[in-house]
mmCIF file of C-alpha atoms and ligand atoms in Angstrom:
data_model
loop_
_atom_site.group_PDB
_atom_site.id
_atom_site.type_symbol
_atom_site.label_atom_id
_atom_site.label_comp_id
_atom_site.label_asym_id
_atom_site.label_seq_id
_atom_site.Cartn_x
_atom_site.Cartn_y
_atom_site.Cartn_z
ATOM 1 C CA MET A 23 10.563 -90.092 -43.762
ATOM 2 C CA ASP A 24 9.587 -92.489 -40.979
ATOM 3 C CA PRO A 25 8.380 -95.723 -42.668
ATOM 4 C CA ASN A 26 6.010 -96.263 -39.741
ATOM 5 C CA VAL A 27 4.159 -92.985 -40.292
ATOM 6 C CA ARG A 28 1.304 -92.832 -42.754
ATOM 7 C CA PRO A 29 1.947 -89.934 -45.152
ATOM 8 C CA GLY A 30 -0.572 -87.132 -44.719
ATOM 9 C CA ASN A 31 -1.473 -87.236 -48.402
ATOM 10 C CA MET A 32 -2.063 -91.015 -48.567
ATOM 11 C CA GLU A 33 -5.498 -91.608 -50.046
ATOM 12 C CA ARG A 34 -7.906 -93.807 -48.065
ATOM 13 C CA ILE A 35 -8.287 -97.100 -49.951
ATOM 14 C CA SER A 36 -12.036 -97.293 -50.391
ATOM 15 C CA THR A 37 -12.570 -98.588 -53.942
ATOM 16 C CA PRO A 38 -11.517 -101.674 -55.925
ATOM 17 C CA ALA A 39 -9.421 -99.434 -58.237
ATOM 18 C CA LEU A 40 -7.463 -97.985 -55.293
ATOM 19 C CA ALA A 41 -7.044 -101.494 -53.885
ATOM 20 C CA GLU A 42 -5.638 -102.755 -57.216
ATOM 21 C CA LYS A 43 -3.172 -99.862 -57.273
ATOM 22 C CA PHE A 44 -2.059 -100.647 -53.709
ATOM 23 C CA ILE A 45 -1.712 -104.360 -54.547
ATOM 24 C CA ALA A 46 0.475 -103.644 -57.601
ATOM 25 C CA GLU A 47 2.693 -101.294 -55.580
ATOM 26 C CA GLN A 48 3.062 -103.758 -52.731
ATOM 27 C CA ILE A 49 3.880 -106.673 -55.025
ATOM 28 C CA ALA A 50 6.701 -104.622 -56.524
ATOM 29 C CA ALA A 51 7.888 -103.533 -53.057
ATOM 30 C CA ILE A 52 7.831 -107.100 -51.699
ATOM 31 C CA LYS A 53 9.760 -108.413 -54.702
ATOM 32 C CA ALA A 54 12.342 -105.663 -54.285
ATOM 33 C CA GLN A 55 12.683 -106.353 -50.546
ATOM 34 C CA VAL A 56 12.895 -110.146 -50.508
ATOM 35 C CA GLY A 57 14.213 -111.090 -53.967
ATOM 36 C CA ASP A 58 14.361 -114.880 -54.207
ATOM 37 C CA LYS A 59 14.603 -115.439 -50.442
ATOM 38 C CA LYS A 60 12.008 -117.228 -48.317
ATOM 39 C CA VAL A 61 9.467 -115.541 -46.066
ATOM 40 C CA LEU A 62 7.689 -117.081 -43.079
ATOM 41 C CA LEU A 63 4.179 -116.086 -41.948
ATOM 42 C CA ALA A 64 1.990 -117.198 -39.071
ATOM 43 C CA LEU A 65 -1.365 -117.471 -40.830
ATOM 44 C CA SER A 66 -4.275 -117.490 -38.391
ATOM 45 C CA GLY A 67 -7.000 -117.032 -40.994
ATOM 46 C CA GLY A 68 -7.932 -113.628 -39.561
ATOM 47 C CA VAL A 69 -8.298 -110.810 -42.069
ATOM 48 C CA ASP A 70 -4.890 -109.173 -41.519
ATOM 49 C CA SER A 71 -2.712 -112.279 -41.833
ATOM 50 C CA SER A 72 -4.889 -113.581 -44.679
ATOM 51 C CA VAL A 73 -4.460 -110.386 -46.697
ATOM 52 C CA VAL A 74 -0.702 -110.450 -46.085
ATOM 53 C CA ALA A 75 -0.596 -114.102 -47.195
ATOM 54 C CA ALA A 76 -2.572 -113.395 -50.373
ATOM 55 C CA LEU A 77 -0.326 -110.420 -51.245
ATOM 56 C CA LEU A 78 2.849 -112.415 -50.699
ATOM 57 C CA ILE A 79 1.555 -115.399 -52.657
ATOM 58 C CA LYS A 80 0.975 -113.044 -55.596
ATOM 59 C CA ALA A 81 4.430 -111.556 -55.201
ATOM 60 C CA ILE A 82 6.637 -114.572 -54.441
ATOM 61 C CA GLY A 83 4.451 -117.701 -54.712
ATOM 62 C CA LYS A 84 5.919 -120.689 -52.904
ATOM 63 C CA ASN A 85 8.764 -118.688 -51.402
ATOM 64 C CA LEU A 86 6.171 -117.692 -48.821
ATOM 65 C CA VAL A 87 5.886 -120.370 -46.153
ATOM 66 C CA CYS A 88 2.647 -120.061 -44.181
ATOM 67 C CA VAL A 89 2.304 -121.785 -40.824
ATOM 68 C CA HIS A 90 -1.216 -122.319 -39.530
ATOM 69 C CA VAL A 91 -1.242 -123.389 -35.893
ATOM 70 C CA ASN A 92 -4.453 -125.069 -34.797
ATOM 71 C CA HIS A 93 -4.422 -124.563 -31.033
ATOM 72 C CA GLY A 94 -7.817 -126.148 -30.586
ATOM 73 C CA LEU A 95 -9.427 -122.834 -29.656
ATOM 74 C CA LEU A 96 -10.511 -121.794 -33.152
ATOM 75 C CA ARG A 97 -14.122 -121.531 -34.261
ATOM 76 C CA LYS A 98 -15.825 -124.367 -36.070
ATOM 77 C CA GLY A 99 -14.591 -124.698 -39.659
ATOM 78 C CA GLU A 100 -11.720 -122.214 -39.363
ATOM 79 C CA PRO A 101 -8.698 -124.510 -39.834
ATOM 80 C CA GLU A 102 -10.509 -126.237 -42.715
ATOM 81 C CA GLN A 103 -11.172 -122.877 -44.380
ATOM 82 C CA VAL A 104 -7.521 -121.821 -44.106
ATOM 83 C CA ILE A 105 -6.469 -125.067 -45.805
ATOM 84 C CA LYS A 106 -9.151 -124.778 -48.498
ATOM 85 C CA VAL A 107 -8.513 -121.134 -49.376
ATOM 86 C CA PHE A 108 -4.735 -121.061 -49.163
ATOM 87 C CA ARG A 109 -3.527 -124.578 -49.950
ATOM 88 C CA ASP A 110 -6.259 -125.781 -52.313
ATOM 89 C CA GLU A 111 -7.298 -122.570 -54.075
ATOM 90 C CA MET A 112 -4.185 -120.367 -53.925
ATOM 91 C CA ASP A 113 -1.698 -123.234 -54.093
ATOM 92 C CA ALA A 114 0.213 -121.794 -51.130
ATOM 93 C CA ASN A 115 3.115 -123.404 -49.356
ATOM 94 C CA LEU A 116 1.162 -124.069 -46.145
ATOM 95 C CA ILE A 117 2.295 -125.978 -43.093
ATOM 96 C CA TYR A 118 -0.648 -127.045 -40.952
ATOM 97 C CA VAL A 119 0.276 -127.788 -37.355
ATOM 98 C CA ASP A 120 -2.197 -129.753 -35.264
ATOM 99 C CA ALA A 121 -1.214 -128.554 -31.790
ATOM 100 C CA VAL A 122 -4.624 -129.174 -30.194
ATOM 101 C CA ASP A 123 -3.496 -131.742 -27.615
ATOM 102 C CA ARG A 124 -0.425 -129.730 -26.734
ATOM 103 C CA PHE A 125 -2.429 -126.597 -25.913
ATOM 104 C CA LEU A 126 -5.285 -128.356 -24.142
ATOM 105 C CA ASP A 127 -2.884 -130.422 -22.029
ATOM 106 C CA LYS A 128 -1.031 -127.263 -20.964
ATOM 107 C CA LEU A 129 -4.329 -125.549 -20.128
ATOM 108 C CA ALA A 130 -5.819 -128.450 -18.171
ATOM 109 C CA GLY A 131 -6.953 -127.311 -14.728
ATOM 110 C CA VAL A 132 -5.901 -123.660 -15.284
ATOM 111 C CA LYS A 133 -8.698 -121.370 -14.080
ATOM 112 C CA ASP A 134 -7.204 -117.892 -14.030
ATOM 113 C CA PRO A 135 -7.985 -115.962 -17.256
ATOM 114 C CA GLU A 136 -4.686 -114.094 -17.471
ATOM 115 C CA THR A 137 -2.712 -117.287 -16.839
ATOM 116 C CA LYS A 138 -4.725 -118.943 -19.634
ATOM 117 C CA ARG A 139 -3.852 -116.052 -21.977
ATOM 118 C CA LYS A 140 -0.159 -116.275 -21.057
ATOM 119 C CA ILE A 141 -0.048 -120.029 -21.631
ATOM 120 C CA ILE A 142 -1.786 -119.726 -25.011
ATOM 121 C CA GLY A 143 0.500 -116.865 -26.143
ATOM 122 C CA ALA A 144 3.706 -118.532 -24.976
ATOM 123 C CA GLU A 145 2.792 -121.924 -26.404
ATOM 124 C CA PHE A 146 1.902 -120.332 -29.728
ATOM 125 C CA ILE A 147 5.367 -118.798 -29.980
ATOM 126 C CA ARG A 148 6.972 -122.099 -29.007
ATOM 127 C CA VAL A 149 5.093 -124.019 -31.723
ATOM 128 C CA PHE A 150 5.874 -121.339 -34.312
ATOM 129 C CA GLU A 151 9.537 -121.296 -33.258
ATOM 130 C CA GLU A 152 9.778 -125.083 -33.653
ATOM 131 C CA GLU A 153 8.398 -124.846 -37.171
ATOM 132 C CA ALA A 154 10.759 -121.976 -38.019
ATOM 133 C CA ARG A 155 13.742 -124.024 -36.795
ATOM 134 C CA LYS A 156 12.782 -126.933 -39.060
ATOM 135 C CA LEU A 157 13.114 -124.564 -42.034
ATOM 136 C CA SER A 158 16.747 -123.670 -42.508
ATOM 137 C CA ASP A 159 16.511 -121.095 -45.270
ATOM 138 C CA ILE A 160 14.070 -118.449 -44.008
ATOM 139 C CA ALA A 161 15.255 -114.848 -44.326
ATOM 140 C CA PHE A 162 12.151 -112.779 -43.577
ATOM 141 C CA LEU A 163 9.166 -112.804 -41.260
ATOM 142 C CA ALA A 164 5.883 -111.410 -42.620
ATOM 143 C CA GLN A 165 3.373 -109.934 -40.203
ATOM 144 C CA GLY A 166 -0.165 -108.618 -40.434
ATOM 145 C CA THR A 167 0.628 -105.439 -38.521
ATOM 146 C CA ILE A 168 -1.896 -102.703 -39.345
ATOM 147 C CA TYR A 169 -1.756 -98.955 -38.656
ATOM 148 C CA PRO A 170 -3.799 -98.976 -35.422
ATOM 149 C CA ASP A 171 -1.274 -101.523 -34.043
ATOM 150 C CA ILE A 172 1.534 -99.046 -34.720
ATOM 151 C CA LEU A 173 -0.410 -96.133 -33.236
ATOM 152 C CA GLU A 174 -1.345 -98.146 -30.139
ATOM 153 C CA SER A 175 2.182 -99.392 -29.582
ATOM 154 C CA LYS A 176 3.441 -95.799 -29.872
ATOM 155 C CA ASP A 177 0.929 -94.821 -27.196
ATOM 156 C CA GLY A 178 2.068 -97.751 -25.088
ATOM 157 C CA VAL A 179 -1.377 -99.383 -25.249
ATOM 158 C CA LYS A 180 -0.118 -102.705 -26.569
ATOM 159 C CA ALA A 181 2.805 -104.331 -28.328
ATOM 160 C CA HIS A 182 1.934 -104.463 -31.991
ATOM 161 C CA HIS A 183 3.876 -107.506 -33.101
ATOM 162 C CA ASN A 184 1.645 -110.479 -33.652
ATOM 163 C CA VAL A 185 4.569 -112.851 -33.339
ATOM 164 C CA GLY A 186 6.674 -111.032 -30.805
ATOM 165 C CA GLY A 187 8.911 -112.962 -28.507
ATOM 166 C CA LEU A 188 10.897 -115.116 -30.942
ATOM 167 C CA PRO A 189 14.411 -115.803 -29.595
ATOM 168 C CA GLU A 190 17.347 -113.627 -30.709
ATOM 169 C CA ASP A 191 18.741 -116.159 -33.189
ATOM 170 C CA LEU A 192 15.373 -116.184 -34.971
ATOM 171 C CA LYS A 193 15.049 -112.447 -35.435
ATOM 172 C CA PHE A 194 14.213 -112.121 -39.113
ATOM 173 C CA GLU A 195 13.825 -108.930 -41.099
ATOM 174 C CA LEU A 196 10.153 -107.974 -41.165
ATOM 175 C CA VAL A 197 7.820 -107.764 -44.161
ATOM 176 C CA GLU A 198 4.731 -105.774 -43.186
ATOM 177 C CA PRO A 199 2.870 -104.792 -46.357
ATOM 178 C CA VAL A 200 -0.322 -103.532 -44.686
ATOM 179 C CA LYS A 201 1.263 -101.671 -41.780
ATOM 180 C CA LEU A 202 0.048 -98.253 -42.956
ATOM 181 C CA LEU A 203 -3.541 -99.376 -43.573
ATOM 182 C CA PHE A 204 -6.615 -99.032 -41.415
ATOM 183 C CA LYS A 205 -8.855 -102.051 -40.950
ATOM 184 C CA ASP A 206 -11.477 -100.922 -43.482
ATOM 185 C CA GLU A 207 -8.735 -100.561 -46.103
ATOM 186 C CA VAL A 208 -7.343 -104.013 -45.329
ATOM 187 C CA ARG A 209 -10.832 -105.381 -46.019
ATOM 188 C CA VAL A 210 -11.102 -103.550 -49.381
ATOM 189 C CA VAL A 211 -7.688 -104.948 -50.349
ATOM 190 C CA GLY A 212 -8.700 -108.450 -49.183
ATOM 191 C CA LYS A 213 -11.815 -108.328 -51.315
ATOM 192 C CA ALA A 214 -9.771 -107.221 -54.362
ATOM 193 C CA LEU A 215 -7.365 -110.108 -53.725
ATOM 194 C CA GLY A 216 -10.293 -112.514 -54.058
ATOM 195 C CA LEU A 217 -10.497 -113.669 -50.440
ATOM 196 C CA PRO A 218 -13.952 -114.992 -49.452
ATOM 197 C CA ASP A 219 -16.371 -112.539 -47.829
ATOM 198 C CA ASN A 220 -16.576 -114.500 -44.588
ATOM 199 C CA MET A 221 -12.825 -114.056 -44.209
ATOM 200 C CA VAL A 222 -12.725 -110.392 -45.303
ATOM 201 C CA TYR A 223 -15.694 -109.121 -43.293
ATOM 202 C CA ARG A 224 -15.367 -111.341 -40.253
ATOM 203 C CA GLN A 225 -15.900 -110.018 -36.752
ATOM 204 C CA PRO A 226 -12.917 -109.580 -34.427
ATOM 205 C CA PHE A 227 -11.788 -112.777 -32.736
ATOM 206 C CA PRO A 228 -9.415 -112.688 -29.762
ATOM 207 C CA GLY A 229 -5.981 -114.318 -29.992
ATOM 208 C CA PRO A 230 -6.807 -116.761 -27.141
ATOM 209 C CA GLY A 231 -9.891 -117.676 -29.155
ATOM 210 C CA LEU A 232 -12.595 -119.794 -27.592
ATOM 211 C CA GLY A 233 -10.238 -120.324 -24.655
ATOM 212 C CA VAL A 234 -11.559 -117.195 -22.906
ATOM 213 C CA ARG A 235 -15.168 -118.125 -23.708
ATOM 214 C CA CYS A 236 -14.894 -121.520 -22.052
ATOM 215 C CA VAL A 237 -14.887 -119.848 -18.648
ATOM 216 C CA GLY A 238 -12.515 -121.141 -15.952
ATOM 217 C CA ALA A 239 -10.596 -124.379 -16.466
ATOM 218 C CA ILE A 240 -11.086 -125.506 -20.076
ATOM 219 C CA THR A 241 -12.404 -129.011 -20.650
ATOM 220 C CA ARG A 242 -12.652 -130.609 -24.079
ATOM 221 C CA GLU A 243 -16.339 -131.310 -23.550
ATOM 222 C CA ARG A 244 -17.236 -127.729 -22.635
ATOM 223 C CA LEU A 245 -15.011 -126.351 -25.405
ATOM 224 C CA GLU A 246 -17.049 -128.355 -27.925
ATOM 225 C CA VAL A 247 -20.232 -126.880 -26.432
ATOM 226 C CA VAL A 248 -18.848 -123.331 -26.889
ATOM 227 C CA ARG A 249 -17.773 -124.149 -30.459
ATOM 228 C CA GLU A 250 -21.020 -125.817 -31.573
ATOM 229 C CA ALA A 251 -23.224 -123.153 -29.985
ATOM 230 C CA ASP A 252 -21.075 -120.414 -31.561
ATOM 231 C CA ALA A 253 -21.484 -122.069 -34.979
ATOM 232 C CA ILE A 254 -25.288 -122.034 -34.581
ATOM 233 C CA LEU A 255 -25.278 -118.382 -33.464
ATOM 234 C CA ARG A 256 -23.122 -117.379 -36.454
ATOM 235 C CA GLU A 257 -25.251 -119.387 -38.872
ATOM 236 C CA GLU A 258 -28.438 -117.703 -37.621
ATOM 237 C CA PHE A 259 -26.876 -114.211 -37.731
ATOM 238 C CA ASP A 260 -25.758 -114.924 -41.320
ATOM 239 C CA LYS A 261 -29.192 -116.162 -42.339
ATOM 240 C CA ASN A 262 -30.955 -113.213 -40.735
ATOM 241 C CA GLY A 263 -28.781 -110.458 -42.190
ATOM 242 C CA LEU A 264 -27.142 -109.536 -38.864
ATOM 243 C CA ALA A 265 -23.638 -110.778 -39.669
ATOM 244 C CA GLY A 266 -22.272 -107.545 -41.129
ATOM 245 C CA LYS A 267 -24.370 -105.337 -38.849
ATOM 246 C CA VAL A 268 -23.528 -106.507 -35.325
ATOM 247 C CA TRP A 269 -19.909 -105.763 -34.382
ATOM 248 C CA GLN A 270 -19.195 -108.884 -32.330
ATOM 249 C CA TYR A 271 -21.286 -111.847 -31.265
ATOM 250 C CA PHE A 272 -20.355 -115.111 -29.640
ATOM 251 C CA THR A 273 -21.214 -117.669 -27.003
ATOM 252 C CA VAL A 274 -19.799 -118.172 -23.523
ATOM 253 C CA VAL A 275 -20.123 -121.290 -21.368
ATOM 254 C CA PRO A 276 -19.559 -120.912 -17.600
ATOM 255 C CA ASP A 277 -18.012 -123.732 -15.597
ATOM 256 C CA PHE A 278 -21.047 -124.893 -13.689
ATOM 257 C CA LYS A 279 -24.064 -127.035 -14.496
ATOM 258 C CA SER A 280 -27.611 -125.757 -14.558
ATOM 259 C CA VAL A 281 -30.571 -127.825 -13.386
ATOM 260 C CA GLY A 282 -33.178 -128.532 -16.038
ATOM 261 C CA VAL A 283 -35.879 -130.958 -17.039
ATOM 262 C CA ASN A 284 -36.154 -132.995 -20.250
ATOM 263 C CA ALA A 285 -39.179 -133.805 -22.437
ATOM 264 C CA GLN A 286 -39.802 -136.977 -20.388
ATOM 265 C CA GLY A 287 -40.011 -134.915 -17.184
ATOM 266 C CA LYS A 288 -36.668 -136.151 -15.865
ATOM 267 C CA ARG A 289 -34.230 -133.846 -14.047
ATOM 268 C CA THR A 290 -31.128 -132.942 -16.040
ATOM 269 C CA GLU A 291 -27.913 -131.180 -15.267
ATOM 270 C CA GLY A 292 -26.473 -129.371 -18.248
ATOM 271 C CA TYR A 293 -24.435 -126.435 -19.429
ATOM 272 C CA LEU A 294 -25.620 -122.861 -19.673
ATOM 273 C CA VAL A 295 -24.829 -121.138 -22.975
ATOM 274 C CA VAL A 296 -24.693 -117.347 -22.768
ATOM 275 C CA LEU A 297 -25.233 -115.372 -25.984
ATOM 276 C CA ARG A 298 -23.377 -112.064 -26.318
ATOM 277 C CA ALA A 299 -23.967 -109.559 -29.140
ATOM 278 C CA ILE A 300 -22.506 -106.060 -28.929
ATOM 279 C CA ASN A 301 -21.909 -102.945 -30.977
ATOM 280 C CA THR A 302 -18.984 -100.602 -30.530
ATOM 281 C CA LYS A 303 -16.659 -98.259 -32.400
ATOM 282 C CA ASP A 304 -13.360 -99.004 -30.705
ATOM 283 C CA ALA A 305 -14.112 -101.816 -28.203
ATOM 284 C CA MET A 306 -13.430 -99.428 -25.296
ATOM 285 C CA THR A 307 -17.147 -99.099 -24.604
ATOM 286 C CA ALA A 308 -19.964 -101.191 -26.055
ATOM 287 C CA THR A 309 -23.733 -101.334 -26.252
ATOM 288 C CA VAL A 310 -25.848 -104.465 -26.405
ATOM 289 C CA ALA A 311 -27.155 -105.202 -29.910
ATOM 290 C CA ASP A 312 -30.929 -105.177 -30.280
ATOM 291 C CA ILE A 313 -31.632 -108.734 -31.454
ATOM 292 C CA PRO A 314 -35.237 -109.640 -32.364
ATOM 293 C CA PHE A 315 -36.776 -111.642 -29.518
ATOM 294 C CA ALA A 316 -38.144 -114.304 -31.888
ATOM 295 C CA LEU A 317 -34.640 -114.900 -33.246
ATOM 296 C CA LEU A 318 -33.235 -115.242 -29.723
ATOM 297 C CA GLN A 319 -35.960 -117.812 -29.007
ATOM 298 C CA HIS A 320 -35.152 -119.699 -32.208
ATOM 299 C CA ILE A 321 -31.420 -119.745 -31.425
ATOM 300 C CA THR A 322 -32.200 -120.960 -27.901
ATOM 301 C CA ASP A 323 -34.363 -123.746 -29.310
ATOM 302 C CA ARG A 324 -31.629 -124.825 -31.716
ATOM 303 C CA ILE A 325 -28.816 -124.763 -29.162
ATOM 304 C CA THR A 326 -30.770 -126.648 -26.495
ATOM 305 C CA HIS A 327 -31.805 -129.313 -29.018
ATOM 306 C CA GLU A 328 -28.703 -129.569 -31.204
ATOM 307 C CA VAL A 329 -25.818 -129.139 -28.783
ATOM 308 C CA ALA A 330 -25.408 -132.132 -26.508
ATOM 309 C CA GLY A 331 -25.298 -131.361 -22.799
ATOM 310 C CA VAL A 332 -26.950 -127.920 -22.897
ATOM 311 C CA ASN A 333 -30.177 -127.302 -21.004
ATOM 312 C CA ARG A 334 -30.277 -123.510 -20.748
ATOM 313 C CA VAL A 335 -29.502 -120.400 -22.825
ATOM 314 C CA ALA A 336 -29.274 -116.786 -21.626
ATOM 315 C CA PHE A 337 -28.711 -113.451 -23.396
ATOM 316 C CA ASP A 338 -26.211 -111.071 -21.818
ATOM 317 C CA LEU A 339 -27.812 -107.614 -21.485
ATOM 318 C CA THR A 340 -24.738 -105.896 -20.060
ATOM 319 C CA PRO A 341 -23.100 -102.929 -21.813
ATOM 320 C CA LYS A 342 -19.403 -102.060 -21.366
ATOM 321 C CA PRO A 343 -19.043 -100.651 -18.790
ATOM 322 C CA THR A 344 -19.915 -102.418 -16.540
ATOM 323 C CA GLY A 345 -19.112 -105.708 -18.269
ATOM 324 C CA THR A 346 -16.143 -106.180 -20.577
ATOM 325 C CA ILE A 347 -17.010 -107.599 -24.003
ATOM 326 C CA GLU A 348 -15.493 -110.991 -23.225
ATOM 327 C CA TRP A 349 -16.423 -112.719 -19.987
ATOM 328 C CA GLU A 350 -12.876 -113.203 -18.852
HETATM 329 P P1 XMP B 422 -12.890 -106.733 -23.648
HETATM 330 O O1 XMP B 422 -13.317 -108.088 -23.165
HETATM 331 O O2 XMP B 422 -11.590 -106.284 -23.045
HETATM 332 O O3 XMP B 422 -12.624 -106.917 -25.199
HETATM 333 O O4 XMP B 422 -13.970 -105.692 -23.495
HETATM 334 C C1 XMP B 422 -12.358 -105.856 -26.098
HETATM 335 C C2 XMP B 422 -12.031 -106.476 -27.451
HETATM 336 O O5 XMP B 422 -10.777 -107.176 -27.382
HETATM 337 C C3 XMP B 422 -10.945 -108.561 -27.664
HETATM 338 N N1 XMP B 422 -10.095 -109.311 -26.721
HETATM 339 C C4 XMP B 422 -8.907 -109.813 -27.035
HETATM 340 N N2 XMP B 422 -8.233 -109.837 -28.199
HETATM 341 N N3 XMP B 422 -6.491 -111.042 -27.155
HETATM 342 C C5 XMP B 422 -7.020 -110.459 -28.266
HETATM 343 O O6 XMP B 422 -6.400 -110.521 -29.320
HETATM 344 C C6 XMP B 422 -7.109 -111.068 -25.950
HETATM 345 O O7 XMP B 422 -6.611 -111.624 -24.977
HETATM 346 C C7 XMP B 422 -8.386 -110.422 -25.894
HETATM 347 N N4 XMP B 422 -9.268 -110.237 -24.892
HETATM 348 C C8 XMP B 422 -10.327 -109.552 -25.426
HETATM 349 C C9 XMP B 422 -12.420 -108.844 -27.478
HETATM 350 O O8 XMP B 422 -12.854 -109.948 -28.259
HETATM 351 C C10 XMP B 422 -13.035 -107.533 -27.916
HETATM 352 O O9 XMP B 422 -13.142 -107.459 -29.321
#
């Protein structure tokens, strides 16, 4: 039996009872696989790596070493939440790496989106590799691979390994406890493991993070604008019951200034914040979410008054095609 093929008779995990059964089975399987050896995991705080972390903590406790790399392109509050949930509440063995300056220095002046993605991906592996080398006794690498990753890599759509590219001498045996699960099942398991709702039901967030939403060459100032405006958008979607209903929503800040006027009648030059809110099934095509006009006005008012340096807000009305979901 191919371990990377979901058995035809495997029941869809849709209830807490089925999730508990899966968790018990996986804990036993992890214990049998790794024994008293140490396991390393890159923990981004996304749902897949968080569920894998929570499962492994239950199975092997501090023999799981989680590495959270803050590359400076995470959303507001994300690194803090990873530390709170995993180190403070689950008592995990968590290494927090502040790599913000390293990433932003490497990205300085880089305009091309694909080059930005390559730099972020390569630097992430380098930081993770450095941490792995500091730990001499790691035997396994845990990954949040899920079943669509396996299916897509079989079809040649994308490589499924989240932490691909480690050098040969750091090729560990893999621990992939959720590799046969679909995303909805991972969420049911995450909920049963006691992870907070805003981690379990969160919208997709690209690996390069806010880096591809700070259009063109990233500056620290404009990155903060993207991050603060995104936090306001998310807060308002939460408050207004849209958070679980709209598939993906975020802010984008282009690399030019808009002309405006302040309350004293003086000319200003400030950033434009673009709001994007889309619905989709598989991210291959997307429709624009129907957001109440009054809410868009309220969000605009908040962003232009609360985020320093912003004088204009726009709502992106473009479906995919013709626009992609992200701006770059
Ligand atoms: P696009 O912009 O291609 O986005 O319509 C489709 C979905 O993929 C996400 N996305 C990425 N995810 N690395 C990722 O992990 C990336 O470089 C990347 N680019 C886009 C995007 O957020 C959307 O959900």
